[in-house]
Short mmCIF file of C-alpha atoms and ligand atoms in Angstrom, two decimals:
data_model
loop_
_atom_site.label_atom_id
_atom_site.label_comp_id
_atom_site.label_asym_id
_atom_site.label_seq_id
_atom_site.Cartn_x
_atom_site.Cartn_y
_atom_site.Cartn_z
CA UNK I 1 2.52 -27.97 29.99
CA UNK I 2 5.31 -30.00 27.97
CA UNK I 3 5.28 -31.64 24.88
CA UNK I 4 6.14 -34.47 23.09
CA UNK I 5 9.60 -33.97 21.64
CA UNK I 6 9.74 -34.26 17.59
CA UNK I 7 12.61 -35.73 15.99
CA UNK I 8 15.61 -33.22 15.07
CA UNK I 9 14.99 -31.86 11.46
CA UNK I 10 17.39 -30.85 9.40
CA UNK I 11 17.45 -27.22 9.39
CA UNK I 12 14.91 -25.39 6.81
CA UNK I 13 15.53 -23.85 3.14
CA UNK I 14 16.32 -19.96 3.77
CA UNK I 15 13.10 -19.20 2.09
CA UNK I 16 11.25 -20.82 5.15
CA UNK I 17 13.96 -20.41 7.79
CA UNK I 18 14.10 -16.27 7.11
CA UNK I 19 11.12 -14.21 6.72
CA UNK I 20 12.37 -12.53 3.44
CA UNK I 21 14.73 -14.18 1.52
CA UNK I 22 15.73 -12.13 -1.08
CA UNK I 23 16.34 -13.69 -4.67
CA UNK I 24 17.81 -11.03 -7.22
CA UNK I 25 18.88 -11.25 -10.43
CA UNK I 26 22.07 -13.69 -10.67
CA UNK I 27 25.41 -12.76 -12.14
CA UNK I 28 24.69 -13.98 -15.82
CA UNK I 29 21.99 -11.15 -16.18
CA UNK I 30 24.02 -8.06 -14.79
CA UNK I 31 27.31 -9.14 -17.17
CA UNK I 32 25.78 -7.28 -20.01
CA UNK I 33 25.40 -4.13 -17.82
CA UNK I 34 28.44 -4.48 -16.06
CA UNK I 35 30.19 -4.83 -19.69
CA UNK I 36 28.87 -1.27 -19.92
CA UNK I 37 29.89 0.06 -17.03
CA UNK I 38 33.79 -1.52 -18.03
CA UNK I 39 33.46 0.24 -21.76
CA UNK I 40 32.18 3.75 -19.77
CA UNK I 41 34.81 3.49 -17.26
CA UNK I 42 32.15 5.82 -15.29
CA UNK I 43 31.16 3.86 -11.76
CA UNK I 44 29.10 6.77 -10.20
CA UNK I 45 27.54 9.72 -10.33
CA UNK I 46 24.48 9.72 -12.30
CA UNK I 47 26.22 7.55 -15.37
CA UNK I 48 24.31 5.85 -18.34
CA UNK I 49 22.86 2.80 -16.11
CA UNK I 50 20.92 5.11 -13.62
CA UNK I 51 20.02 7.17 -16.55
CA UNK I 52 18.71 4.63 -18.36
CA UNK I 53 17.06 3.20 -15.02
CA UNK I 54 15.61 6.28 -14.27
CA UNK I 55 14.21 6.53 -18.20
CA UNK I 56 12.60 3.08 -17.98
CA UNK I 57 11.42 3.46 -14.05
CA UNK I 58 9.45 6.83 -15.45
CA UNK I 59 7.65 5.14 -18.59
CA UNK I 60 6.44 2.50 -16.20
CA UNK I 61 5.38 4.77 -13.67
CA UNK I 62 4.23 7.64 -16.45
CA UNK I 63 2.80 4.27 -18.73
CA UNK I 64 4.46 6.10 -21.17
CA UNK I 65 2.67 9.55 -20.75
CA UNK I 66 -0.97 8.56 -20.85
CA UNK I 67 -1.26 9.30 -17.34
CA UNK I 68 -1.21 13.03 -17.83
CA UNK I 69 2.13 13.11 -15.62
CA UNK I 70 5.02 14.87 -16.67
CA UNK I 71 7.54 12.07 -18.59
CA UNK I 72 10.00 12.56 -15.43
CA UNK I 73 8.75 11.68 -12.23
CA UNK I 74 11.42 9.85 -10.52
CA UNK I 75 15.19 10.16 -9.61
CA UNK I 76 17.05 7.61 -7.77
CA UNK I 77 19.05 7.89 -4.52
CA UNK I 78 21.50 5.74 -2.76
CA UNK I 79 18.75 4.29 -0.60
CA UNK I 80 15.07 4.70 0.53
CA UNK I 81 16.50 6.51 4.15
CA UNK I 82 18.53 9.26 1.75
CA UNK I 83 15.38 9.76 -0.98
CA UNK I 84 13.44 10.29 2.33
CA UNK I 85 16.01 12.94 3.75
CA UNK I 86 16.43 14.82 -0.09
CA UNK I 87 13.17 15.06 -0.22
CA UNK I 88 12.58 16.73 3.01
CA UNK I 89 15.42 18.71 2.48
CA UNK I 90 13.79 19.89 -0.98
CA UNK I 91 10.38 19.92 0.09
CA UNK I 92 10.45 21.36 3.69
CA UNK I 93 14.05 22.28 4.55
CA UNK I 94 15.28 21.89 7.83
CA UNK I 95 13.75 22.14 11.12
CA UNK I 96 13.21 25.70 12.77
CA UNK I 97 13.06 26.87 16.52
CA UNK I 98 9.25 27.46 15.48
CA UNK I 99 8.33 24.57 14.13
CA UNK I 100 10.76 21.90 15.63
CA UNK I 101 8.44 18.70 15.13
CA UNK I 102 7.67 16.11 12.42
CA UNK I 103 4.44 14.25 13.02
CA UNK I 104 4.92 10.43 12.24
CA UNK I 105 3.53 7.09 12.91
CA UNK I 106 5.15 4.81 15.51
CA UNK I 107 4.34 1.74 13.62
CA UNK I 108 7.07 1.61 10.76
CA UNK I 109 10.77 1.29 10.55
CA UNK I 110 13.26 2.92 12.39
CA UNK I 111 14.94 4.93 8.99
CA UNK I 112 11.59 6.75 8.82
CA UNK I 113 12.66 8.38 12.44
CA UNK I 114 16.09 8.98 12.19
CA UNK I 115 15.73 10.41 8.27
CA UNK I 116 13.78 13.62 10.20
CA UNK I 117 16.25 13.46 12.87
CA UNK I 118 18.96 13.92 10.67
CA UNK I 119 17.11 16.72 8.81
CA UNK I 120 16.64 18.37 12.26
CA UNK I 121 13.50 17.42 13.49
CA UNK I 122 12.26 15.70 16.41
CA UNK I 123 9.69 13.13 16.01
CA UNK I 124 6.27 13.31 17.20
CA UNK I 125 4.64 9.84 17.20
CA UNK I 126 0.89 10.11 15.95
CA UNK I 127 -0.87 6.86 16.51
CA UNK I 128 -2.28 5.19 12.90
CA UNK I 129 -6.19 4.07 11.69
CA UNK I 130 -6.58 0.47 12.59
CA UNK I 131 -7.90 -0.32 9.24
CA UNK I 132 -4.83 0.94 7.25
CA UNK I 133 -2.23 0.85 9.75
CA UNK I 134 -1.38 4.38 8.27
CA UNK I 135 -1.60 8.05 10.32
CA UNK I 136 -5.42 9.29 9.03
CA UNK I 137 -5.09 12.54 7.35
CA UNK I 138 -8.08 13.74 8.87
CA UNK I 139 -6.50 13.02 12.19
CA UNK I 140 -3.34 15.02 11.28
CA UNK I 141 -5.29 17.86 10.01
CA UNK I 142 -6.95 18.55 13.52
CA UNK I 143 -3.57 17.87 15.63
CA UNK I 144 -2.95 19.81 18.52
CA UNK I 145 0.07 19.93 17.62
CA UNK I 146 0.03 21.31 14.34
CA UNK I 147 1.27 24.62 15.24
CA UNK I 148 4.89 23.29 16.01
CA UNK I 149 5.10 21.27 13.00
CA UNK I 150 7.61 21.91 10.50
CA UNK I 151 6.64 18.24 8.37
CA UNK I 152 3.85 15.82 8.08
CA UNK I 153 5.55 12.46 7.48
CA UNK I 154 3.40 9.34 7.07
CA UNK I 155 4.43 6.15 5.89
CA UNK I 156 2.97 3.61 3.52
CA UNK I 157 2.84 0.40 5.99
CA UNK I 158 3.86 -2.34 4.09
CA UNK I 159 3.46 -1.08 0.73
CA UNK I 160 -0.34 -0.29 1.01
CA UNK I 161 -1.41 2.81 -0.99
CA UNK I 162 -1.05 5.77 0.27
CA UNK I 163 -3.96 8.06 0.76
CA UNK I 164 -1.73 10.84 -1.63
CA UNK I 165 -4.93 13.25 -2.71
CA UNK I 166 -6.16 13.20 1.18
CA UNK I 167 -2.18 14.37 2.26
CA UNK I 168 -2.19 17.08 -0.34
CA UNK I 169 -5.55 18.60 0.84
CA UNK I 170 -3.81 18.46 4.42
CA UNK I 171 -0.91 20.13 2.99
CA UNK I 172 -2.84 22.47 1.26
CA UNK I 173 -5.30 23.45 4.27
CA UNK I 174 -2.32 23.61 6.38
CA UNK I 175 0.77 24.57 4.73
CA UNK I 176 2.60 22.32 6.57
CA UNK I 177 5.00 20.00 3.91
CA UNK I 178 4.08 16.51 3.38
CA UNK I 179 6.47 13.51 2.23
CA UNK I 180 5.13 10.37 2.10
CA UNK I 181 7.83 7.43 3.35
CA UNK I 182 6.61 5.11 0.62
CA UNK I 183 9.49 2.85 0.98
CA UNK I 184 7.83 -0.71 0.22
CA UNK I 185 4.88 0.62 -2.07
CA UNK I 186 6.37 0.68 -5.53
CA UNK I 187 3.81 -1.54 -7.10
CA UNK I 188 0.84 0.09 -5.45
CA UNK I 189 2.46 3.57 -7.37
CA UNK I 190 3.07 1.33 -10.38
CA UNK I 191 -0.66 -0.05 -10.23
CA UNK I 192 -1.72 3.32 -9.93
CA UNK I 193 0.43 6.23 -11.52
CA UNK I 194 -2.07 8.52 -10.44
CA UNK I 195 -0.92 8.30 -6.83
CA UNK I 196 2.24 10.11 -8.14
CA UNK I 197 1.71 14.31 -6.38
CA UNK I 198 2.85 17.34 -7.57
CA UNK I 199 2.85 18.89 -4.08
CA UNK I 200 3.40 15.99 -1.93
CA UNK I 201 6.88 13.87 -2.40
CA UNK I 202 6.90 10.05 -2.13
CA UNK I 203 9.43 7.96 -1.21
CA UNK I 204 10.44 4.29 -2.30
CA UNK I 205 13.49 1.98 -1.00
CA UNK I 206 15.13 -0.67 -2.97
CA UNK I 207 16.57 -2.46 -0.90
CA UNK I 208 17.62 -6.02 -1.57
CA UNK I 209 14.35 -7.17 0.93
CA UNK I 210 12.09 -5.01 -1.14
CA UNK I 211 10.11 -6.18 -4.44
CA UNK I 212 11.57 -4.17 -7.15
CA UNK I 213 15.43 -4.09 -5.86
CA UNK I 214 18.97 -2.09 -6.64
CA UNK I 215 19.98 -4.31 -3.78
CA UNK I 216 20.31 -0.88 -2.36
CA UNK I 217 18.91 2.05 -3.51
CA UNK I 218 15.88 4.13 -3.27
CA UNK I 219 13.86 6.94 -5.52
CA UNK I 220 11.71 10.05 -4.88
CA UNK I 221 8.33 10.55 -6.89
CA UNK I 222 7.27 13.87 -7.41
CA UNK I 223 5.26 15.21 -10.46
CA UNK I 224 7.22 18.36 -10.23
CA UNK I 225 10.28 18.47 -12.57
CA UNK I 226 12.00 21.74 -11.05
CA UNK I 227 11.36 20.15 -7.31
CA UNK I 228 13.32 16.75 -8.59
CA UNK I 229 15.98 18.64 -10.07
CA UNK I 230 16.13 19.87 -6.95
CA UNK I 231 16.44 16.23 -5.39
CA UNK I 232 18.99 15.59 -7.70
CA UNK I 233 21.08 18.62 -6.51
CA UNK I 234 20.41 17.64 -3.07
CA UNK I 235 21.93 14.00 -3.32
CA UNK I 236 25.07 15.15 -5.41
CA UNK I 237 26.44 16.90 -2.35
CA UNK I 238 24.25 20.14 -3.38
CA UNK I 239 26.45 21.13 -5.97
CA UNK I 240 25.85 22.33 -9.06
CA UNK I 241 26.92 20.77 -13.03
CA UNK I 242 29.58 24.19 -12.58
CA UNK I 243 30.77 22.91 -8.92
CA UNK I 244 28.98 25.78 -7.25
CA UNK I 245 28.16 24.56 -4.03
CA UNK I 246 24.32 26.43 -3.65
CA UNK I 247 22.69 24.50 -0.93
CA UNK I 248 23.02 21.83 2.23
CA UNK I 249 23.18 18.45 0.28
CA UNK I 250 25.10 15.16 1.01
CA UNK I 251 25.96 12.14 -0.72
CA UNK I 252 23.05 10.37 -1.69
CA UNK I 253 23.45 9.11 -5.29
CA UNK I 254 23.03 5.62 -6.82
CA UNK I 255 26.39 3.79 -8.40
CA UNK I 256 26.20 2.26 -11.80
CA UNK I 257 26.41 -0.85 -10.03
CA UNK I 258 23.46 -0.38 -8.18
CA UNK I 259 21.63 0.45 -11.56
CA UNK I 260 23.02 -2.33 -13.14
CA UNK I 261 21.03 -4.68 -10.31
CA UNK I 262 17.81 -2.12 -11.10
CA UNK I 263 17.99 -2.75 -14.75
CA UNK I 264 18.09 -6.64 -14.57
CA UNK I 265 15.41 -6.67 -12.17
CA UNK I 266 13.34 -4.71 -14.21
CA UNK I 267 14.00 -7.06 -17.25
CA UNK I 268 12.60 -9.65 -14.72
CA UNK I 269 9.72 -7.62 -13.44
CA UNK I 270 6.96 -9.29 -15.34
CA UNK I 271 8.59 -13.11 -14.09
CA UNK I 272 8.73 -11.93 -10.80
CA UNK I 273 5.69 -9.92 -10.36
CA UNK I 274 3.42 -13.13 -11.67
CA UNK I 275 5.88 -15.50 -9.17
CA UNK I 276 4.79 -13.23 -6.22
CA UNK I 277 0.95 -12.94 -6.96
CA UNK I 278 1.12 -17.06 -6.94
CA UNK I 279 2.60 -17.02 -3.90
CA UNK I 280 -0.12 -14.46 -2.41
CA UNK I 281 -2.41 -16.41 -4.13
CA UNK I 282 -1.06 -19.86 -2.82
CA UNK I 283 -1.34 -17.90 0.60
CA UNK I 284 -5.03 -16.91 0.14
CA UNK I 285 -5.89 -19.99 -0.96
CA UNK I 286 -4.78 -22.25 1.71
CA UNK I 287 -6.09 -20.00 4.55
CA UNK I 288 -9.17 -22.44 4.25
CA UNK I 289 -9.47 -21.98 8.33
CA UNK I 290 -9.66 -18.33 8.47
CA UNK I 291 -11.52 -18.29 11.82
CA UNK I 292 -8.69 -20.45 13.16
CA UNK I 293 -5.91 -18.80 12.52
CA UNK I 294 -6.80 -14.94 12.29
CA UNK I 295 -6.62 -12.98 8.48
CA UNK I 296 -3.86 -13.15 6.15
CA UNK I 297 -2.58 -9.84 4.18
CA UNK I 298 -1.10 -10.31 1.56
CA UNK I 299 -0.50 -8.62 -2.29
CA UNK I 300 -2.05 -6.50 -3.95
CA UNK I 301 -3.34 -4.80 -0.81
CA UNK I 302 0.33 -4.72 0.65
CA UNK I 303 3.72 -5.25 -1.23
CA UNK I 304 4.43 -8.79 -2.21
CA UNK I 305 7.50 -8.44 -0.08
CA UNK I 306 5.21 -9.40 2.67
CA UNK I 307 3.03 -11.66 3.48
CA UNK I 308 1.25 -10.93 7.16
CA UNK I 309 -0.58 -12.85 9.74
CA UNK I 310 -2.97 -10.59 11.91
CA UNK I 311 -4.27 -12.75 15.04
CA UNK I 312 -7.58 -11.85 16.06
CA UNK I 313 -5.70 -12.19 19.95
CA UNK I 314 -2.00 -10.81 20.96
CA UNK I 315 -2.51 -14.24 22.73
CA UNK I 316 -2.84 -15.89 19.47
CA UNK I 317 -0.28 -13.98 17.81
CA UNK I 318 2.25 -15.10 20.04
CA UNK I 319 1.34 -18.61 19.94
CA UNK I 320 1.70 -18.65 16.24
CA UNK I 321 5.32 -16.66 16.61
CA UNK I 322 6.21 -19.65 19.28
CA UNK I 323 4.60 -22.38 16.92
CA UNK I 324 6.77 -20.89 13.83
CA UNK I 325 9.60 -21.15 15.38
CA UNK I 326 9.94 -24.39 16.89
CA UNK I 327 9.67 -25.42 13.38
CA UNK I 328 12.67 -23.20 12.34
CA UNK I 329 10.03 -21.21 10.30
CA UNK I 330 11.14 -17.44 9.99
CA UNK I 331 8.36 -14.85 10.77
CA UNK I 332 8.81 -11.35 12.15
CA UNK I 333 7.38 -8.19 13.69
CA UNK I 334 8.53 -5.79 10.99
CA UNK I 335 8.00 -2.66 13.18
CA UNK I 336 8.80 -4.24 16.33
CA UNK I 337 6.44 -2.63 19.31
CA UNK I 338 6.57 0.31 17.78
CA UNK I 339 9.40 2.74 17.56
CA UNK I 340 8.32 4.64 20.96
CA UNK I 341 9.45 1.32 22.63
CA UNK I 342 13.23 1.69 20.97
CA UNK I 343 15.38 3.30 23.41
CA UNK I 344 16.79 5.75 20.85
CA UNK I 345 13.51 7.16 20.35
CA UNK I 346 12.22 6.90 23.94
CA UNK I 347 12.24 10.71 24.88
CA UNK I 348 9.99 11.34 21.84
CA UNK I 349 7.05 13.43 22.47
CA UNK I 350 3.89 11.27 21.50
CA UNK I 351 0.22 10.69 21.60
CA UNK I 352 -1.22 7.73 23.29
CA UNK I 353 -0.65 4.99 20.98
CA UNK I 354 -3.52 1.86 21.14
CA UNK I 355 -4.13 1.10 17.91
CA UNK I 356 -0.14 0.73 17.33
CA UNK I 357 0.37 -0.88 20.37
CA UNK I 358 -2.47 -3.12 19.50
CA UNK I 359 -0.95 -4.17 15.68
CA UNK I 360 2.42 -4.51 16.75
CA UNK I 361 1.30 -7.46 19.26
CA UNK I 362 -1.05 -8.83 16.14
CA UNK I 363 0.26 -8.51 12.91
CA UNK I 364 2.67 -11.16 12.23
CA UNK I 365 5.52 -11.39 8.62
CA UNK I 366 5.04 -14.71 7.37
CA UNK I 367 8.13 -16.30 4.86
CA UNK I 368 7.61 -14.18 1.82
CA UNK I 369 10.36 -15.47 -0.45
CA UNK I 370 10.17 -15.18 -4.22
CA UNK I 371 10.95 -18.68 -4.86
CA UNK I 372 8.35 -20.48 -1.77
CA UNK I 373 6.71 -23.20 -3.04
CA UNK I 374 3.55 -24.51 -3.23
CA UNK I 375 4.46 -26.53 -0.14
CA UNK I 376 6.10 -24.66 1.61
CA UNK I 377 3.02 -22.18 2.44
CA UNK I 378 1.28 -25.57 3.01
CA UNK I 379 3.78 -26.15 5.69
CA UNK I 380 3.35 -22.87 7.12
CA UNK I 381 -0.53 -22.41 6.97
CA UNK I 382 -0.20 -26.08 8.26
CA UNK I 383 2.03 -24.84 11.51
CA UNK I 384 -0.48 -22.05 11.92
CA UNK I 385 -3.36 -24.13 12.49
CA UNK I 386 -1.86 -26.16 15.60
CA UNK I 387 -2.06 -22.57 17.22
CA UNK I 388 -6.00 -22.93 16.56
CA UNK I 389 -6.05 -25.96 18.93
CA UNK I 390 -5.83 -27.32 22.24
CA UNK I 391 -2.04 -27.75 22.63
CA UNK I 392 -2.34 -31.28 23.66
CA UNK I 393 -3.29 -32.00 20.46
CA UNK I 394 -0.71 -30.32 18.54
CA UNK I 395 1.60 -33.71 18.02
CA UNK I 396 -1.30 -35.37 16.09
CA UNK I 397 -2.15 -32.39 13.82
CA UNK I 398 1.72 -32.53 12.54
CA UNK I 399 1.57 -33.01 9.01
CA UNK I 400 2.73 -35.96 7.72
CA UNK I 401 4.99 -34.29 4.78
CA UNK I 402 8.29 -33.07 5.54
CA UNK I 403 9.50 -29.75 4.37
CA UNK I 404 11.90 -29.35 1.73
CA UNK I 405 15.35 -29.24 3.11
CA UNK I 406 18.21 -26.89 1.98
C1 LIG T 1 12.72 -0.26 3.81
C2 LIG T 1 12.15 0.91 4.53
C3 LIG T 1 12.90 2.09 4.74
C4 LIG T 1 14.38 2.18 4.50
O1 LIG T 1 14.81 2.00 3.21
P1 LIG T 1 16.37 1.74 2.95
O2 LIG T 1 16.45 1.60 1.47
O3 LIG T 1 16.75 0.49 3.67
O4 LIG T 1 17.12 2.94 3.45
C5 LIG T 1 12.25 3.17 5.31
N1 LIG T 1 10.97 3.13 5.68
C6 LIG T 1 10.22 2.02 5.51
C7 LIG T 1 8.78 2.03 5.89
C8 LIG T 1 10.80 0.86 4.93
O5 LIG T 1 10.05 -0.23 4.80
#
């Protein structure tokens, strides 16, 4: 069936046109860090700006020791894939002969595979609940598979809490190590500093398309002091203060320039966290015509880094990709089909996988960018409701507003 033709539009803000747009902190607000850095004349390795990051990223996370946590929960790595490799290292060493596997979901992004490939470990794709897109510990805990497992390694899907006290029982009953890829869920850990475990490891990314952002970076939360000394050891090459080289370790630390990014984010926090819960809100809001064009999830149940469309149809789904982008609008399937359909993880062993298979055809990243305006999700939730009718129609139900141009 064709279409009318619209008119040619000039091409969309990046903040429509790109499903994340990141915003960070501009230039004026890192010169009084960077100042530091040039009076230091220290660049790297653990200097006074991830220090001090690290210092004010615990008090938030610790609110300042009323939490009952120890004050140091945190240390930074270079990114979210090397916090989740240190802490496997730390927490479950590498893979053996016996126990060659790592049980993980399908549905996430492709660092959580290759960080337990590059610790050793072959993947074992477990398929996720379909009301948290996360693995179910109970689930784990009666594996078949158990018995070849060397690491239990679910992953926070788009920032949603993690079930942390349900993974430590299945560590506990099992004795198989847990680390949690936590990548987009630092506000669900700052919401709740409770989530923090003293058995089970969490990891976070801060990368520039994540919330809080180092541009890149990442951090591992453990209430265990020795264990993140450990960590730290681990991502300074596994050598210690005396250059005593006492365990595998790599590279893995954060630059002062990196911290410098962290620190004026953080100064922003408050600004941005309010600018991204009106934008959820302006999302919520508008949905009006739930029924018509499926259920939006958006902050605080996930990260405010996304902002996702699930289709009640794959049908539908698609329809609303195709509607998106005829109108230049930038949406994406985070976790692709799954990481069983990427070629470089085709050969993994697995489980049959419906309910992945099933969200990866449904759930749908919406523009999620920091500075999206009030009309601008009009716009969007706009385009998403031609996909609720008859396609004939679709020409009449244009809006008559025209987005804001770059
Ligand atoms: C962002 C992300 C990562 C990778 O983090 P980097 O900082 O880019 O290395 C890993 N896992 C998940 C689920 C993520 O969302």
């Amino acid at each position: 069936m064709t279409r009318p033709r619209r008119p040619a539009m000039t091409p969309l803000a990046p903040s429509l046109s790109q499903v994340q747009s990141p915003r960070l902190p501009a230039a004026e607000a890192l010169m009084p860090y960077l100042s530091r850095i040039d009076a230091n004349r220290w660049y790297s390795n653990r200097g006074e700006l991830v220090q001090r990051l690290e210092e004010r990223l615990n008090a938030l996370l610790t609110a300042g020791g009323s939490t009952g946590l120890p004050s140091t929960v945190l240390v930074t790595a270079s990114n979210g894939t090397a916090a989740i490799e240190a802490a496997i290292l730390a927490c479950a060493g590498r893979a053996t002969a016996e126990r060659p596997l790592a049980i993980i979901p399908s549905y996430t992004f492709v660092a959580t595979a290759l960080a337990v490939m590059r610790c050793g470990y072959q993947p074992y794709f477990a398929d996720v609940d379909p009301e948290t897109a996360m693995l179910d510990p109970a689930a784990v805990a009666a594996h078949p598979v158990l018995g070849k497992a060397g690491l239990i390694l679910p992953v926070a899907a788009y920032g949603r809490a993690p079930a942390m006290r349900a993974w430590e029982e299945v560590h506990a009953r099992t004795g198989i190590p847990v680390v949690v890829d936590a990548a987009p869920a630092f506000e669900a850990f700052v919401r709740d500093p409770g989530l923090v475990s003293a058995t089970v490891p969490a990891t976070l990314s801060f990368h520039a398309t994540k919330s809080f952002s180092t541009a890149e970076g990442g951090a591992v939360l453990w209430a265990d002091e020795t264990r993140l000394f450990q960590v730290v050891q681990i991502t300074c090459f596994g050598v210690t203060d005396q250059r005593l080289a006492l365990f595998e370790g790599f590279n893995g630390k954060l630059s002062e320039y990196h911290a410098a990014m962290g620190l004026a984010c953080l100064d922003e926090w408050t600004r941005r966290e309010a600018a991204y819960g009106r934008i959820a809100a302006a999302y919520r809001e508008g949905e009006g015509t739930r029924s018509e064009i499926g259920t939006l999830l958006t902050a605080p149940e996930i990260s405010a880094a996304y902002v996702l469309l699930q289709s009640p149809t794959a049908a539908a789904s698609q329809l609303a990709e195709q509607r998106l982008a005829e109108r230049g609008i930038g949406a994406r399937r985070w976790y692709g089909m799954g990481l069983h359909r990427q070629p470089a993880f085709a050969e993994a062993p697995r489980d049959a996988l419906p309910v992945t298979e099933d969200l990866t055809l449904r759930q749908l990243g919406l523009p999620a960018a920091i500075d999206l305006s009030g009309e601008d999700i009009t716009f969007v939730l706009d385009t998403l409701r031609l996909t609720g009718r008859d396609d004939t129609h679709a020409e009449d139900a244009r809006p008559e507003r025209q987005p804001r141009y770059g």
